[in-house]
PDB file of C-alpha atoms in Angstrom:
ATOM      1  CA  ASN A  23     -27.265 -27.978   8.231  1.00 49.00           C
ATOM      2  CA  PHE A  24     -25.530 -26.276   5.294  1.00 53.00           C
ATOM      3  CA  GLU A  25     -28.365 -26.928   2.897  1.00 52.00           C
ATOM      4  CA  ASP A  26     -30.528 -24.522   4.893  1.00 53.00           C
ATOM      5  CA  SER A  27     -27.774 -21.920   5.333  1.00 55.00           C
ATOM      6  CA  ASP A  28     -28.289 -18.591   3.675  1.00 54.00           C
ATOM      7  CA  PHE A  29     -24.972 -17.948   1.921  1.00 59.00           C
ATOM      8  CA  SER A  30     -24.879 -14.792  -0.158  1.00 66.00           C
ATOM      9  CA  GLU A  31     -25.102 -15.700  -3.795  1.00 77.00           C
ATOM     10  CA  GLU A  32     -22.121 -15.141  -6.058  1.00 78.00           C
ATOM     11  CA  THR A  33     -22.372 -12.619  -8.872  1.00 81.00           C
ATOM     12  CA  GLU A  34     -21.918 -13.616 -12.502  1.00 86.00           C
ATOM     13  CA  ASP A  35     -18.354 -12.260 -12.442  1.00 86.00           C
ATOM     14  CA  GLU A  36     -17.596 -14.142  -9.212  1.00 83.00           C
ATOM     15  CA  ASN A  37     -18.948 -17.350 -10.747  1.00 84.00           C
ATOM     16  CA  LYS A  38     -16.669 -16.867 -13.759  1.00 90.00           C
ATOM     17  CA  LEU A  39     -13.694 -16.395 -11.435  1.00 88.00           C
ATOM     18  CA  ILE A  40     -14.447 -19.438  -9.284  1.00 88.00           C
ATOM     19  CA  ASN A  41     -14.970 -21.548 -12.410  1.00 90.00           C
ATOM     20  CA  GLU A  42     -11.614 -20.349 -13.775  1.00 92.00           C
ATOM     21  CA  TYR A  43      -9.791 -21.063 -10.487  1.00 89.00           C
ATOM     22  CA  THR A  44     -11.360 -24.512 -10.356  1.00 91.00           C
ATOM     23  CA  ARG A  45     -10.363 -25.226 -13.955  1.00 93.00           C
ATOM     24  CA  VAL A  46      -6.764 -24.091 -13.428  1.00 93.00           C
ATOM     25  CA  VAL A  47      -6.325 -26.173 -10.273  1.00 91.00           C
ATOM     26  CA  SER A  48      -7.950 -29.201 -11.917  1.00 92.00           C
ATOM     27  CA  ASN A  49      -5.607 -28.966 -14.895  1.00 93.00           C
ATOM     28  CA  THR A  50      -2.529 -28.834 -12.640  1.00 92.00           C
ATOM     29  CA  ASP A  51      -2.530 -32.580 -11.997  1.00 92.00           C
ATOM     30  CA  ASP A  52      -5.004 -35.268 -13.037  1.00 90.00           C
ATOM     31  CA  SER A  53      -4.780 -36.884  -9.596  1.00 93.00           C
ATOM     32  CA  ILE A  54      -6.066 -33.773  -7.807  1.00 91.00           C
ATOM     33  CA  MET A  55      -9.765 -33.890  -6.962  1.00 94.00           C
ATOM     34  CA  VAL A  56     -11.212 -30.356  -6.916  1.00 94.00           C
ATOM     35  CA  LYS A  57     -14.726 -29.374  -5.869  1.00 93.00           C
ATOM     36  CA  GLN A  58     -16.463 -26.036  -5.688  1.00 91.00           C
ATOM     37  CA  PHE A  59     -18.109 -24.964  -2.457  1.00 87.00           C
ATOM     38  CA  THR A  60     -20.410 -22.099  -3.416  1.00 84.00           C
ATOM     39  CA  SER A  61     -23.942 -20.901  -2.771  1.00 80.00           C
ATOM     40  CA  ASN A  62     -24.995 -22.962  -5.797  1.00 81.00           C
ATOM     41  CA  SER A  63     -23.385 -26.191  -4.569  1.00 84.00           C
ATOM     42  CA  THR A  64     -25.780 -28.952  -3.735  1.00 85.00           C
ATOM     43  CA  ASN A  65     -25.027 -31.333  -0.872  1.00 86.00           C
ATOM     44  CA  ARG A  66     -22.491 -29.022   0.783  1.00 86.00           C
ATOM     45  CA  GLU A  67     -22.209 -31.272   3.864  1.00 88.00           C
ATOM     46  CA  ALA A  68     -21.059 -34.165   1.652  1.00 92.00           C
ATOM     47  CA  ILE A  69     -18.549 -31.896  -0.106  1.00 91.00           C
ATOM     48  CA  LEU A  70     -17.011 -30.903   3.243  1.00 88.00           C
ATOM     49  CA  LEU A  71     -17.019 -34.512   4.474  1.00 89.00           C
ATOM     50  CA  ASP A  72     -15.163 -35.621   1.321  1.00 91.00           C
ATOM     51  CA  TYR A  73     -12.657 -32.839   1.920  1.00 87.00           C
ATOM     52  CA  GLU A  74     -12.234 -33.774   5.591  1.00 84.00           C
ATOM     53  CA  GLN A  75     -11.640 -37.414   4.614  1.00 87.00           C
ATOM     54  CA  GLY A  76      -9.142 -36.482   1.895  1.00 86.00           C
ATOM     55  CA  LYS A  77     -11.303 -37.674  -1.012  1.00 92.00           C
ATOM     56  CA  THR A  78     -11.401 -34.090  -2.258  1.00 92.00           C
ATOM     57  CA  HIS A  79      -8.013 -32.380  -2.230  1.00 91.00           C
ATOM     58  CA  VAL A  80      -8.967 -28.790  -3.053  1.00 91.00           C
ATOM     59  CA  LEU A  81     -12.036 -26.693  -2.354  1.00 89.00           C
ATOM     60  CA  THR A  82     -12.560 -23.573  -4.402  1.00 88.00           C
ATOM     61  CA  SER A  83     -14.931 -21.198  -2.744  1.00 84.00           C
ATOM     62  CA  MET A  84     -16.088 -17.645  -2.667  1.00 77.00           C
ATOM     63  CA  LYS A  85     -17.970 -16.230   0.319  1.00 69.00           C
ATOM     64  CA  CYS A  86     -19.063 -19.615   1.715  1.00 68.00           C
ATOM     65  CA  LEU A  87     -16.086 -20.297   3.956  1.00 62.00           C
ATOM     66  CA  ASP A  88     -16.313 -17.071   5.915  1.00 61.00           C
ATOM     67  CA  GLU A  89     -18.538 -18.097   8.788  1.00 60.00           C
ATOM     68  CA  GLY A  90     -20.004 -21.216  10.344  1.00 67.00           C
ATOM     69  CA  VAL A  91     -17.956 -23.726   8.351  1.00 72.00           C
ATOM     70  CA  ASP A  92     -15.546 -26.005  10.212  1.00 74.00           C
ATOM     71  CA  ILE A  93     -12.723 -27.436   8.094  1.00 77.00           C
ATOM     72  CA  PRO A  94      -9.791 -27.973  10.480  1.00 71.00           C
ATOM     73  CA  ARG A  95      -7.902 -30.328   8.134  1.00 77.00           C
ATOM     74  CA  SER A  96      -7.131 -27.459   5.751  1.00 85.00           C
ATOM     75  CA  GLU A  97      -3.397 -26.980   5.395  1.00 85.00           C
ATOM     76  CA  LEU A  98      -3.249 -24.504   2.525  1.00 84.00           C
ATOM     77  CA  ALA A  99      -5.338 -21.524   1.542  1.00 84.00           C
ATOM     78  CA  ILE A 100      -4.945 -19.004  -1.230  1.00 82.00           C
ATOM     79  CA  PHE A 101      -6.967 -15.871  -0.646  1.00 81.00           C
ATOM     80  CA  CYS A 102      -7.557 -14.376  -4.077  1.00 76.00           C
ATOM     81  CA  ALA A 103      -9.844 -11.581  -2.997  1.00 68.00           C
ATOM     82  CA  SER A 104      -9.090  -9.362  -0.078  1.00 64.00           C
ATOM     83  CA  THR A 105     -11.628  -8.128   2.371  1.00 66.00           C
ATOM     84  CA  GLY A 106     -11.526  -4.878   4.249  1.00 69.00           C
ATOM     85  CA  ASN A 107     -13.857  -6.404   6.805  1.00 74.00           C
ATOM     86  CA  PRO A 108     -11.752  -7.539   9.799  1.00 74.00           C
ATOM     87  CA  ARG A 109     -14.380 -10.067  10.889  1.00 77.00           C
ATOM     88  CA  GLN A 110     -14.375 -11.801   7.485  1.00 77.00           C
ATOM     89  CA  PHE A 111     -10.599 -11.716   7.410  1.00 76.00           C
ATOM     90  CA  ILE A 112     -10.349 -13.379  10.834  1.00 79.00           C
ATOM     91  CA  GLN A 113     -12.962 -15.973   9.850  1.00 79.00           C
ATOM     92  CA  ARG A 114     -11.093 -16.879   6.658  1.00 79.00           C
ATOM     93  CA  ARG A 115      -7.768 -17.125   8.423  1.00 82.00           C
ATOM     94  CA  GLY A 116      -9.312 -19.196  11.205  1.00 82.00           C
ATOM     95  CA  ARG A 117     -10.560 -21.814   8.744  1.00 80.00           C
ATOM     96  CA  VAL A 118      -6.980 -22.727   7.919  1.00 84.00           C
ATOM     97  CA  LEU A 119      -5.235 -22.157  11.246  1.00 86.00           C
ATOM     98  CA  ARG A 120      -7.407 -24.529  13.286  1.00 85.00           C
ATOM     99  CA  LEU A 121      -5.662 -27.485  14.869  1.00 86.00           C
ATOM    100  CA  HIS A 122      -6.128 -30.989  13.470  1.00 84.00           C
ATOM    101  CA  LYS A 123      -4.493 -34.288  14.439  1.00 86.00           C
ATOM    102  CA  ASP A 124      -3.101 -34.814  10.915  1.00 82.00           C
ATOM    103  CA  LYS A 125      -1.808 -31.239  10.464  1.00 86.00           C
ATOM    104  CA  ILE A 126       1.560 -29.903  11.572  1.00 88.00           C
ATOM    105  CA  HIS A 127       1.277 -26.393  10.122  1.00 87.00           C
ATOM    106  CA  ALA A 128      -0.786 -24.353   7.700  1.00 87.00           C
ATOM    107  CA  THR A 129       0.226 -22.232   4.739  1.00 87.00           C
ATOM    108  CA  ILE A 130      -1.728 -19.149   3.728  1.00 85.00           C
ATOM    109  CA  HIS A 131      -1.070 -17.146   0.580  1.00 84.00           C
ATOM    110  CA  ASP A 132      -2.905 -13.846   0.633  1.00 82.00           C
ATOM    111  CA  LEU A 133      -2.603 -12.245  -2.784  1.00 82.00           C
ATOM    112  CA  VAL A 134      -1.798  -8.567  -2.463  1.00 81.00           C
ATOM    113  CA  VAL A 135      -2.798  -6.133  -5.181  1.00 78.00           C
ATOM    114  CA  VAL A 136      -0.229  -3.479  -6.038  1.00 83.00           C
ATOM    115  CA  PRO A 137      -1.023  -0.906  -8.732  1.00 81.00           C
ATOM    116  CA  GLU A 138       1.097  -0.857 -11.853  1.00 78.00           C
ATOM    117  CA  VAL A 139       3.791   1.742 -11.392  1.00 72.00           C
ATOM    118  CA  SER A 140       2.675   4.743 -13.418  1.00 72.00           C
ATOM    119  CA  ASN A 141       5.069   7.468 -12.211  1.00 73.00           C
ATOM    120  CA  ASN A 142       2.031   9.725 -12.303  1.00 78.00           C
ATOM    121  CA  GLU A 143       2.228  12.235  -9.457  1.00 82.00           C
ATOM    122  CA  SER A 144      -1.512  12.850  -9.543  1.00 83.00           C
ATOM    123  CA  THR A 145      -2.302   9.222  -8.615  1.00 87.00           C
ATOM    124  CA  PHE A 146       0.695   8.500  -6.367  1.00 88.00           C
ATOM    125  CA  GLU A 147      -1.068   9.247  -3.051  1.00 88.00           C
ATOM    126  CA  MET A 148      -4.106   7.207  -4.071  1.00 88.00           C
ATOM    127  CA  GLU A 149      -1.856   4.274  -5.057  1.00 89.00           C
ATOM    128  CA  LYS A 150       0.082   4.623  -1.798  1.00 90.00           C
ATOM    129  CA  ASN A 151      -3.146   4.493   0.241  1.00 89.00           C
ATOM    130  CA  LEU A 152      -4.326   1.386  -1.666  1.00 87.00           C
ATOM    131  CA  VAL A 153      -1.015  -0.365  -1.049  1.00 89.00           C
ATOM    132  CA  LYS A 154      -1.013   0.642   2.607  1.00 90.00           C
ATOM    133  CA  LYS A 155      -4.519  -0.793   3.063  1.00 86.00           C
ATOM    134  CA  GLU A 156      -3.494  -4.091   1.449  1.00 84.00           C
ATOM    135  CA  LEU A 157      -0.374  -4.282   3.621  1.00 87.00           C
ATOM    136  CA  GLU A 158      -2.392  -4.037   6.845  1.00 83.00           C
ATOM    137  CA  ARG A 159      -3.423  -7.672   6.317  1.00 80.00           C
ATOM    138  CA  VAL A 160       0.143  -8.646   5.417  1.00 82.00           C
ATOM    139  CA  VAL A 161       1.491  -7.192   8.654  1.00 85.00           C
ATOM    140  CA  ASP A 162      -1.203  -8.974  10.654  1.00 82.00           C
ATOM    141  CA  PHE A 163      -0.422 -12.310   8.977  1.00 80.00           C
ATOM    142  CA  ALA A 164       3.343 -11.932   8.939  1.00 84.00           C
ATOM    143  CA  ASN A 165       3.616 -11.113  12.625  1.00 84.00           C
ATOM    144  CA  LEU A 166       2.230 -14.578  13.365  1.00 82.00           C
ATOM    145  CA  ALA A 167       4.124 -16.426  10.618  1.00 87.00           C
ATOM    146  CA  ILE A 168       7.347 -18.423  10.700  1.00 91.00           C
ATOM    147  CA  ASN A 169       8.438 -16.708   7.470  1.00 91.00           C
ATOM    148  CA  LYS A 170       7.974 -13.136   8.694  1.00 90.00           C
ATOM    149  CA  THR A 171      11.410 -11.989   7.526  1.00 91.00           C
ATOM    150  CA  GLU A 172      10.994 -13.471   4.046  1.00 92.00           C
ATOM    151  CA  THR A 173       7.573 -11.862   3.733  1.00 88.00           C
ATOM    152  CA  TYR A 174       8.926  -8.453   4.650  1.00 87.00           C
ATOM    153  CA  ASN A 175      11.915  -8.864   2.329  1.00 91.00           C
ATOM    154  CA  SER A 176       9.626  -9.712  -0.600  1.00 90.00           C
ATOM    155  CA  LEU A 177       7.834  -6.390  -0.075  1.00 88.00           C
ATOM    156  CA  LYS A 178      10.966  -4.239   0.131  1.00 90.00           C
ATOM    157  CA  ASP A 179      10.727  -2.805  -3.404  1.00 89.00           C
ATOM    158  CA  VAL A 180       7.053  -1.857  -3.001  1.00 89.00           C
ATOM    159  CA  LEU A 181       7.675  -0.327   0.426  1.00 91.00           C
ATOM    160  CA  ASP A 182      10.608   1.686  -0.906  1.00 91.00           C
ATOM    161  CA  LEU A 183       8.648   2.894  -3.934  1.00 89.00           C
ATOM    162  CA  TYR A 184       5.846   4.284  -1.782  1.00 90.00           C
ATOM    163  CA  GLY A 185       8.036   5.363   1.129  1.00 91.00           C
ATOM    164  CA  LEU A 186       6.236   3.012   3.517  1.00 92.00           C
ATOM    165  CA  ASN A 187       7.550   1.346   6.640  1.00 87.00           C
ATOM    166  CA  LEU A 188       5.860  -1.812   7.901  1.00 80.00           C
ATOM    167  CA  ASN A 189       6.352  -0.661  11.488  1.00 80.00           C
ATOM    168  CA  ASP A 190       4.054   2.297  10.752  1.00 81.00           C
ATOM    169  CA  ILE A 191       1.249   0.264   9.206  1.00 80.00           C
TER     170      ILE A 191
END
């Protein structure tokens, strides 16, 4: 029962972000039904049932889809916040990659944060380490994806800038 589940509560900043994401998706097309699935959501089981049945087209969530939530019909996910925790990462990915009779494939967009190029030698190594950490997830995802080559090609400029090779990550 989700109503009794102890999801970690979102911070004020996280609530602002999830509200903004929900607003942007809602404004994309009037026919798209968007619902939030957060620690503050009431009747979470009904929200997931509506999503499973296609009555709700998009769920915006933060933290609540990491563990113990089964939504195999999901075909698209956009991860807007990375996690350095491998368990959370696998849980999130698994939500979308589960098999479902009405699903042929799944699409996952994992937003990667790359620092603004500053040409500052004093911060270059720090920037390089941040980028390398972000790309660990990309390599993990891309190795399983049908668009592996396109993914790697899209990162070429960043890899060249920091002297990174995906085979070494």
